[in-house]
mmCIF file of N, CA, C and O in Angstrom:
data_model
loop_
_atom_site.group_PDB
_atom_site.id
_atom_site.type_symbol
_atom_site.label_atom_id
_atom_site.label_comp_id
_atom_site.label_asym_id
_atom_site.label_seq_id
_atom_site.Cartn_x
_atom_site.Cartn_y
_atom_site.Cartn_z
ATOM 1 N N MET K 69 -90.176 -53.290 -93.271
ATOM 2 C CA MET K 69 -90.016 -54.313 -92.261
ATOM 3 C C MET K 69 -89.682 -53.656 -90.927
ATOM 4 O O MET K 69 -89.057 -52.618 -90.876
ATOM 5 N N LYS K 70 -90.093 -54.298 -89.863
ATOM 6 C CA LYS K 70 -89.808 -53.812 -88.513
ATOM 7 C C LYS K 70 -88.741 -54.688 -87.874
ATOM 8 O O LYS K 70 -88.677 -55.894 -88.109
ATOM 9 N N TRP K 71 -87.909 -54.064 -87.060
ATOM 10 C CA TRP K 71 -86.817 -54.739 -86.370
ATOM 11 C C TRP K 71 -86.981 -54.520 -84.875
ATOM 12 O O TRP K 71 -87.360 -53.440 -84.438
ATOM 13 N N THR K 72 -86.709 -55.544 -84.097
ATOM 14 C CA THR K 72 -86.960 -55.477 -82.659
ATOM 15 C C THR K 72 -85.687 -55.797 -81.874
ATOM 16 O O THR K 72 -85.005 -56.772 -82.161
ATOM 17 N N VAL K 73 -85.423 -54.957 -80.876
ATOM 18 C CA VAL K 73 -84.392 -55.229 -79.877
ATOM 19 C C VAL K 73 -85.155 -55.632 -78.626
ATOM 20 O O VAL K 73 -86.100 -54.955 -78.219
ATOM 21 N N TYR K 74 -84.766 -56.764 -78.025
ATOM 22 C CA TYR K 74 -85.517 -57.287 -76.894
ATOM 23 C C TYR K 74 -84.583 -57.660 -75.745
ATOM 24 O O TYR K 74 -83.401 -57.922 -75.946
ATOM 25 N N ILE K 75 -85.151 -57.661 -74.548
ATOM 26 C CA ILE K 75 -84.399 -58.029 -73.342
ATOM 27 C C ILE K 75 -85.167 -59.135 -72.635
ATOM 28 O O ILE K 75 -86.367 -58.998 -72.361
ATOM 29 N N LEU K 76 -84.463 -60.219 -72.338
ATOM 30 C CA LEU K 76 -85.036 -61.342 -71.596
ATOM 31 C C LEU K 76 -84.398 -61.404 -70.216
ATOM 32 O O LEU K 76 -83.197 -61.186 -70.070
ATOM 33 N N ARG K 77 -85.201 -61.728 -69.205
ATOM 34 C CA ARG K 77 -84.662 -62.037 -67.877
ATOM 35 C C ARG K 77 -84.660 -63.564 -67.784
ATOM 36 O O ARG K 77 -85.711 -64.201 -67.860
ATOM 37 N N CYS K 78 -83.489 -64.145 -67.644
ATOM 38 C CA CYS K 78 -83.348 -65.596 -67.623
ATOM 39 C C CYS K 78 -83.525 -66.141 -66.207
ATOM 40 O O CYS K 78 -83.514 -65.389 -65.229
ATOM 41 N N SER K 79 -83.657 -67.457 -66.092
ATOM 42 C CA SER K 79 -83.911 -68.092 -64.803
ATOM 43 C C SER K 79 -82.785 -67.876 -63.802
ATOM 44 O O SER K 79 -83.007 -67.943 -62.600
ATOM 45 N N ASP K 80 -81.573 -67.596 -64.287
ATOM 46 C CA ASP K 80 -80.446 -67.343 -63.379
ATOM 47 C C ASP K 80 -80.379 -65.882 -62.931
ATOM 48 O O ASP K 80 -79.446 -65.472 -62.246
ATOM 49 N N GLY K 81 -81.374 -65.070 -63.331
ATOM 50 C CA GLY K 81 -81.432 -63.673 -62.941
ATOM 51 C C GLY K 81 -80.656 -62.739 -63.844
ATOM 52 O O GLY K 81 -80.732 -61.523 -63.700
ATOM 53 N N LYS K 82 -79.921 -63.284 -64.801
ATOM 54 C CA LYS K 82 -79.165 -62.465 -65.747
ATOM 55 C C LYS K 82 -80.054 -62.086 -66.926
ATOM 56 O O LYS K 82 -81.120 -62.650 -67.119
ATOM 57 N N PHE K 83 -79.571 -61.130 -67.695
ATOM 58 C CA PHE K 83 -80.335 -60.635 -68.831
ATOM 59 C C PHE K 83 -79.669 -61.023 -70.139
ATOM 60 O O PHE K 83 -78.449 -61.149 -70.223
ATOM 61 N N TYR K 84 -80.501 -61.206 -71.153
ATOM 62 C CA TYR K 84 -80.043 -61.481 -72.504
ATOM 63 C C TYR K 84 -80.655 -60.413 -73.398
ATOM 64 O O TYR K 84 -81.863 -60.173 -73.352
ATOM 65 N N THR K 85 -79.838 -59.756 -74.199
ATOM 66 C CA THR K 85 -80.297 -58.741 -75.132
ATOM 67 C C THR K 85 -80.104 -59.252 -76.546
ATOM 68 O O THR K 85 -79.029 -59.748 -76.888
ATOM 69 N N GLY K 86 -81.142 -59.150 -77.357
ATOM 70 C CA GLY K 86 -81.058 -59.642 -78.720
ATOM 71 C C GLY K 86 -81.744 -58.722 -79.711
ATOM 72 O O GLY K 86 -82.379 -57.733 -79.345
ATOM 73 N N PHE K 87 -81.631 -59.091 -80.973
ATOM 74 C CA PHE K 87 -82.152 -58.321 -82.106
ATOM 75 C C PHE K 87 -82.764 -59.308 -83.086
ATOM 76 O O PHE K 87 -82.204 -60.383 -83.322
ATOM 77 N N THR K 88 -83.919 -58.972 -83.643
ATOM 78 C CA THR K 88 -84.570 -59.869 -84.591
ATOM 79 C C THR K 88 -85.520 -59.110 -85.507
ATOM 80 O O THR K 88 -85.968 -58.018 -85.177
ATOM 81 N N GLY K 89 -85.827 -59.732 -86.615
ATOM 82 C CA GLY K 89 -86.834 -59.210 -87.528
ATOM 83 C C GLY K 89 -88.193 -59.852 -87.305
ATOM 84 O O GLY K 89 -89.188 -59.440 -87.882
ATOM 85 N N ASN K 90 -88.249 -60.885 -86.438
ATOM 86 C CA ASN K 90 -89.497 -61.588 -86.154
ATOM 87 C C ASN K 90 -89.476 -62.019 -84.686
ATOM 88 O O ASN K 90 -88.969 -63.084 -84.354
ATOM 89 N N LEU K 91 -90.040 -61.200 -83.824
ATOM 90 C CA LEU K 91 -89.951 -61.441 -82.383
ATOM 91 C C LEU K 91 -90.646 -62.730 -81.968
ATOM 92 O O LEU K 91 -90.089 -63.500 -81.179
ATOM 93 N N SER K 92 -91.824 -63.004 -82.469
ATOM 94 C CA SER K 92 -92.538 -64.215 -82.051
ATOM 95 C C SER K 92 -91.761 -65.476 -82.424
ATOM 96 O O SER K 92 -91.666 -66.412 -81.622
ATOM 97 N N ARG K 93 -91.179 -65.504 -83.627
ATOM 98 C CA ARG K 93 -90.374 -66.665 -84.036
ATOM 99 C C ARG K 93 -89.139 -66.807 -83.147
ATOM 100 O O ARG K 93 -88.804 -67.897 -82.701
ATOM 101 N N ARG K 94 -88.502 -65.682 -82.849
ATOM 102 C CA ARG K 94 -87.277 -65.716 -82.050
ATOM 103 C C ARG K 94 -87.563 -66.178 -80.620
ATOM 104 O O ARG K 94 -86.791 -66.942 -80.050
ATOM 105 N N LEU K 95 -88.693 -65.747 -80.061
ATOM 106 C CA LEU K 95 -89.050 -66.203 -78.717
ATOM 107 C C LEU K 95 -89.324 -67.702 -78.693
ATOM 108 O O LEU K 95 -88.963 -68.392 -77.734
ATOM 109 N N LEU K 96 -89.928 -68.221 -79.754
ATOM 110 C CA LEU K 96 -90.133 -69.670 -79.867
ATOM 111 C C LEU K 96 -88.794 -70.406 -79.905
ATOM 112 O O LEU K 96 -88.630 -71.460 -79.289
ATOM 113 N N GLU K 97 -87.840 -69.856 -80.647
ATOM 114 C CA GLU K 97 -86.509 -70.462 -80.701
ATOM 115 C C GLU K 97 -85.863 -70.479 -79.314
ATOM 116 O O GLU K 97 -85.264 -71.477 -78.919
ATOM 117 N N HIS K 98 -85.993 -69.386 -78.575
ATOM 118 C CA HIS K 98 -85.470 -69.349 -77.205
ATOM 119 C C HIS K 98 -86.171 -70.400 -76.346
ATOM 120 O O HIS K 98 -85.512 -71.169 -75.642
ATOM 121 N N ASN K 99 -87.502 -70.443 -76.399
ATOM 122 C CA ASN K 99 -88.278 -71.393 -75.587
ATOM 123 C C ASN K 99 -87.970 -72.843 -75.906
ATOM 124 O O ASN K 99 -88.025 -73.700 -75.029
ATOM 125 N N ASN K 100 -87.664 -73.132 -77.167
ATOM 126 C CA ASN K 100 -87.386 -74.503 -77.587
ATOM 127 C C ASN K 100 -85.928 -74.897 -77.408
ATOM 128 O O ASN K 100 -85.523 -75.981 -77.844
ATOM 129 N N GLY K 101 -85.126 -74.027 -76.790
ATOM 130 C CA GLY K 101 -83.728 -74.354 -76.524
ATOM 131 C C GLY K 101 -82.843 -74.319 -77.750
ATOM 132 O O GLY K 101 -81.773 -74.925 -77.758
ATOM 133 N N LYS K 102 -83.240 -73.602 -78.786
ATOM 134 C CA LYS K 102 -82.463 -73.558 -80.023
ATOM 135 C C LYS K 102 -81.432 -72.433 -80.047
ATOM 136 O O LYS K 102 -80.682 -72.316 -81.003
ATOM 137 N N VAL K 103 -81.405 -71.608 -78.985
ATOM 138 C CA VAL K 103 -80.447 -70.509 -78.911
ATOM 139 C C VAL K 103 -79.399 -70.888 -77.872
ATOM 140 O O VAL K 103 -79.697 -71.041 -76.686
ATOM 141 N N LYS K 104 -78.171 -71.065 -78.334
ATOM 142 C CA LYS K 104 -77.097 -71.574 -77.496
ATOM 143 C C LYS K 104 -76.907 -70.778 -76.196
ATOM 144 O O LYS K 104 -76.737 -71.365 -75.121
ATOM 145 N N SER K 105 -76.972 -69.455 -76.287
ATOM 146 C CA SER K 105 -76.671 -68.631 -75.120
ATOM 147 C C SER K 105 -77.788 -68.607 -74.073
ATOM 148 O O SER K 105 -77.561 -68.164 -72.955
ATOM 149 N N THR K 106 -78.996 -69.071 -74.400
ATOM 150 C CA THR K 106 -80.069 -69.079 -73.403
ATOM 151 C C THR K 106 -80.601 -70.471 -73.099
ATOM 152 O O THR K 106 -81.407 -70.629 -72.190
ATOM 153 N N LYS K 107 -80.164 -71.483 -73.803
ATOM 154 C CA LYS K 107 -80.784 -72.795 -73.649
ATOM 155 C C LYS K 107 -80.557 -73.411 -72.272
ATOM 156 O O LYS K 107 -81.384 -74.177 -71.795
ATOM 157 N N GLN K 108 -79.482 -73.045 -71.590
ATOM 158 C CA GLN K 108 -79.229 -73.545 -70.235
ATOM 159 C C GLN K 108 -79.849 -72.658 -69.171
ATOM 160 O O GLN K 108 -79.728 -72.944 -67.984
ATOM 161 N N ARG K 109 -80.515 -71.568 -69.585
ATOM 162 C CA ARG K 109 -81.035 -70.593 -68.622
ATOM 163 C C ARG K 109 -82.549 -70.433 -68.709
ATOM 164 O O ARG K 109 -83.097 -69.423 -68.315
ATOM 165 N N LEU K 110 -83.234 -71.459 -69.226
ATOM 166 C CA LEU K 110 -84.691 -71.433 -69.329
ATOM 167 C C LEU K 110 -85.303 -71.648 -67.954
ATOM 168 O O LEU K 110 -84.705 -72.309 -67.116
ATOM 169 N N PRO K 111 -86.491 -71.171 -67.654
ATOM 170 C CA PRO K 111 -87.304 -70.333 -68.519
ATOM 171 C C PRO K 111 -86.851 -68.875 -68.453
ATOM 172 O O PRO K 111 -86.030 -68.512 -67.617
ATOM 173 N N PHE K 112 -87.420 -68.075 -69.295
ATOM 174 C CA PHE K 112 -87.092 -66.655 -69.313
ATOM 175 C C PHE K 112 -88.376 -65.846 -69.378
ATOM 176 O O PHE K 112 -89.449 -66.376 -69.643
ATOM 177 N N GLU K 113 -88.229 -64.562 -69.121
ATOM 178 C CA GLU K 113 -89.350 -63.629 -69.186
ATOM 179 C C GLU K 113 -88.955 -62.484 -70.114
ATOM 180 O O GLU K 113 -87.872 -61.921 -69.967
ATOM 181 N N LEU K 114 -89.807 -62.163 -71.058
ATOM 182 C CA LEU K 114 -89.585 -61.005 -71.918
ATOM 183 C C LEU K 114 -89.877 -59.771 -71.078
ATOM 184 O O LEU K 114 -90.991 -59.573 -70.616
ATOM 185 N N THR K 115 -88.850 -58.944 -70.839
ATOM 186 C CA THR K 115 -89.047 -57.774 -69.989
ATOM 187 C C THR K 115 -89.277 -56.506 -70.797
ATOM 188 O O THR K 115 -90.037 -55.649 -70.378
ATOM 189 N N THR K 116 -88.602 -56.378 -71.940
ATOM 190 C CA THR K 116 -88.683 -55.153 -72.724
ATOM 191 C C THR K 116 -88.462 -55.470 -74.194
ATOM 192 O O THR K 116 -87.659 -56.348 -74.521
ATOM 193 N N TYR K 117 -89.149 -54.747 -75.053
ATOM 194 C CA TYR K 117 -88.802 -54.777 -76.476
ATOM 195 C C TYR K 117 -89.050 -53.410 -77.076
ATOM 196 O O TYR K 117 -89.949 -52.687 -76.658
ATOM 197 N N VAL K 118 -88.204 -53.050 -78.037
ATOM 198 C CA VAL K 118 -88.289 -51.762 -78.717
ATOM 199 C C VAL K 118 -88.286 -52.052 -80.217
ATOM 200 O O VAL K 118 -87.417 -52.781 -80.707
ATOM 201 N N VAL K 119 -89.245 -51.489 -80.941
ATOM 202 C CA VAL K 119 -89.388 -51.740 -82.368
ATOM 203 C C VAL K 119 -88.824 -50.559 -83.157
ATOM 204 O O VAL K 119 -89.077 -49.401 -82.833
ATOM 205 N N PHE K 120 -88.069 -50.883 -84.201
ATOM 206 C CA PHE K 120 -87.450 -49.894 -85.085
ATOM 207 C C PHE K 120 -87.890 -50.159 -86.515
ATOM 208 O O PHE K 120 -88.145 -51.302 -86.890
ATOM 209 N N THR K 121 -87.941 -49.104 -87.318
ATOM 210 C CA THR K 121 -88.189 -49.279 -88.746
ATOM 211 C C THR K 121 -86.880 -49.327 -89.515
ATOM 212 O O THR K 121 -86.857 -49.769 -90.661
ATOM 213 N N ASP K 122 -85.797 -48.904 -88.891
ATOM 214 C CA ASP K 122 -84.481 -48.911 -89.525
ATOM 215 C C ASP K 122 -83.617 -50.004 -88.893
ATOM 216 O O ASP K 122 -83.340 -49.980 -87.694
ATOM 217 N N LYS K 123 -83.202 -50.951 -89.715
ATOM 218 C CA LYS K 123 -82.419 -52.092 -89.239
ATOM 219 C C LYS K 123 -81.129 -51.647 -88.554
ATOM 220 O O LYS K 123 -80.752 -52.187 -87.509
ATOM 221 N N TYR K 124 -80.450 -50.670 -89.114
ATOM 222 C CA TYR K 124 -79.146 -50.264 -88.590
ATOM 223 C C TYR K 124 -79.267 -49.507 -87.270
ATOM 224 O O TYR K 124 -78.376 -49.593 -86.422
ATOM 225 N N GLN K 125 -80.386 -48.806 -87.070
ATOM 226 C CA GLN K 125 -80.626 -48.179 -85.771
ATOM 227 C C GLN K 125 -80.873 -49.251 -84.715
ATOM 228 O O GLN K 125 -80.415 -49.125 -83.583
ATOM 229 N N ALA K 126 -81.588 -50.292 -85.086
ATOM 230 C CA ALA K 126 -81.847 -51.386 -84.154
ATOM 231 C C ALA K 126 -80.548 -52.090 -83.770
ATOM 232 O O ALA K 126 -80.313 -52.375 -82.591
ATOM 233 N N ILE K 127 -79.696 -52.352 -84.747
ATOM 234 C CA ILE K 127 -78.417 -53.005 -84.478
ATOM 235 C C ILE K 127 -77.560 -52.124 -83.565
ATOM 236 O O ILE K 127 -76.945 -52.615 -82.611
ATOM 237 N N ALA K 128 -77.549 -50.835 -83.837
ATOM 238 C CA ALA K 128 -76.768 -49.907 -83.014
ATOM 239 C C ALA K 128 -77.308 -49.862 -81.585
ATOM 240 O O ALA K 128 -76.527 -49.811 -80.623
ATOM 241 N N PHE K 129 -78.629 -49.900 -81.413
ATOM 242 C CA PHE K 129 -79.213 -49.865 -80.076
ATOM 243 C C PHE K 129 -78.895 -51.149 -79.313
ATOM 244 O O PHE K 129 -78.571 -51.109 -78.118
ATOM 245 N N GLU K 130 -78.967 -52.292 -79.988
ATOM 246 C CA GLU K 130 -78.597 -53.559 -79.340
ATOM 247 C C GLU K 130 -77.139 -53.500 -78.889
ATOM 248 O O GLU K 130 -76.817 -53.882 -77.758
ATOM 249 N N LYS K 131 -76.275 -53.032 -79.752
ATOM 250 C CA LYS K 131 -74.851 -52.927 -79.409
ATOM 251 C C LYS K 131 -74.657 -51.999 -78.210
ATOM 252 O O LYS K 131 -73.892 -52.301 -77.293
ATOM 253 N N TYR K 132 -75.359 -50.875 -78.199
ATOM 254 C CA TYR K 132 -75.285 -49.940 -77.071
ATOM 255 C C TYR K 132 -75.731 -50.611 -75.780
ATOM 256 O O TYR K 132 -75.077 -50.479 -74.733
ATOM 257 N N LEU K 133 -76.851 -51.359 -75.822
ATOM 258 C CA LEU K 133 -77.364 -51.995 -74.615
ATOM 259 C C LEU K 133 -76.406 -53.037 -74.049
ATOM 260 O O LEU K 133 -76.493 -53.387 -72.869
ATOM 261 N N LYS K 134 -75.481 -53.521 -74.857
ATOM 262 C CA LYS K 134 -74.499 -54.499 -74.392
ATOM 263 C C LYS K 134 -73.231 -53.842 -73.876
ATOM 264 O O LYS K 134 -72.356 -54.518 -73.339
ATOM 265 N N SER K 135 -73.136 -52.513 -73.993
ATOM 266 C CA SER K 135 -71.966 -51.772 -73.503
ATOM 267 C C SER K 135 -72.158 -51.429 -72.019
ATOM 268 O O SER K 135 -73.253 -51.571 -71.475
ATOM 269 N N GLY K 136 -71.130 -50.949 -71.398
ATOM 270 C CA GLY K 136 -71.203 -50.584 -69.983
ATOM 271 C C GLY K 136 -72.262 -49.536 -69.695
ATOM 272 O O GLY K 136 -73.090 -49.688 -68.792
ATOM 273 N N SER K 137 -72.256 -48.450 -70.456
ATOM 274 C CA SER K 137 -73.254 -47.402 -70.225
ATOM 275 C C SER K 137 -74.643 -47.874 -70.646
ATOM 276 O O SER K 137 -75.650 -47.474 -70.049
ATOM 277 N N GLY K 138 -74.721 -48.742 -71.650
ATOM 278 C CA GLY K 138 -76.005 -49.289 -72.071
ATOM 279 C C GLY K 138 -76.605 -50.205 -71.022
ATOM 280 O O GLY K 138 -77.826 -50.217 -70.810
ATOM 281 N N ILE K 139 -75.767 -50.977 -70.337
ATOM 282 C CA ILE K 139 -76.247 -51.838 -69.249
ATOM 283 C C ILE K 139 -76.803 -50.979 -68.119
ATOM 284 O O ILE K 139 -77.858 -51.268 -67.554
ATOM 285 N N ALA K 140 -76.099 -49.889 -67.796
ATOM 286 C CA ALA K 140 -76.587 -48.972 -66.763
ATOM 287 C C ALA K 140 -77.923 -48.369 -67.187
ATOM 288 O O ALA K 140 -78.852 -48.264 -66.365
ATOM 289 N N PHE K 141 -78.050 -47.953 -68.432
ATOM 290 C CA PHE K 141 -79.320 -47.419 -68.961
ATOM 291 C C PHE K 141 -80.416 -48.459 -68.875
ATOM 292 O O PHE K 141 -81.528 -48.173 -68.438
ATOM 293 N N ARG K 142 -80.112 -49.685 -69.289
ATOM 294 C CA ARG K 142 -81.082 -50.782 -69.230
ATOM 295 C C ARG K 142 -81.581 -50.980 -67.796
ATOM 296 O O ARG K 142 -82.781 -51.052 -67.554
ATOM 297 N N ASN K 143 -80.659 -51.036 -66.859
ATOM 298 C CA ASN K 143 -81.032 -51.288 -65.472
ATOM 299 C C ASN K 143 -81.842 -50.152 -64.868
ATOM 300 O O ASN K 143 -82.707 -50.393 -64.028
ATOM 301 N N LYS K 144 -81.570 -48.926 -65.292
ATOM 302 C CA LYS K 144 -82.274 -47.773 -64.734
ATOM 303 C C LYS K 144 -83.600 -47.484 -65.430
ATOM 304 O O LYS K 144 -84.571 -47.088 -64.793
ATOM 305 N N ARG K 145 -83.658 -47.688 -66.745
ATOM 306 C CA ARG K 145 -84.813 -47.231 -67.517
ATOM 307 C C ARG K 145 -85.673 -48.317 -68.176
ATOM 308 O O ARG K 145 -86.822 -48.052 -68.500
ATOM 309 N N LEU K 146 -85.113 -49.505 -68.416
ATOM 310 C CA LEU K 146 -85.837 -50.466 -69.245
ATOM 311 C C LEU K 146 -86.348 -51.703 -68.513
ATOM 312 O O LEU K 146 -87.208 -52.406 -69.036
ATOM 313 N N ILE K 147 -85.812 -51.974 -67.334
ATOM 314 C CA ILE K 147 -86.268 -53.187 -66.632
ATOM 315 C C ILE K 147 -86.814 -52.864 -65.260
ATOM 316 O O ILE K 147 -86.632 -51.806 -64.744
#
């Protein structure tokens, strides 16, 4: 199975970082307002996604991207 870490740019200009095993399904959930943290910030744009074969590496990368140094990395290299 493949695991994806993704970054969305929301309508308020802020970013949302997430992790999923099914990116297309998860984007539909975001678009349909089923995700609490993004439902008030629609529409959004998928800016970046990274695919992993190891679930735990994907989880660790998502966690890193939400840290201070990970946000700096995201802003410099991923968006």
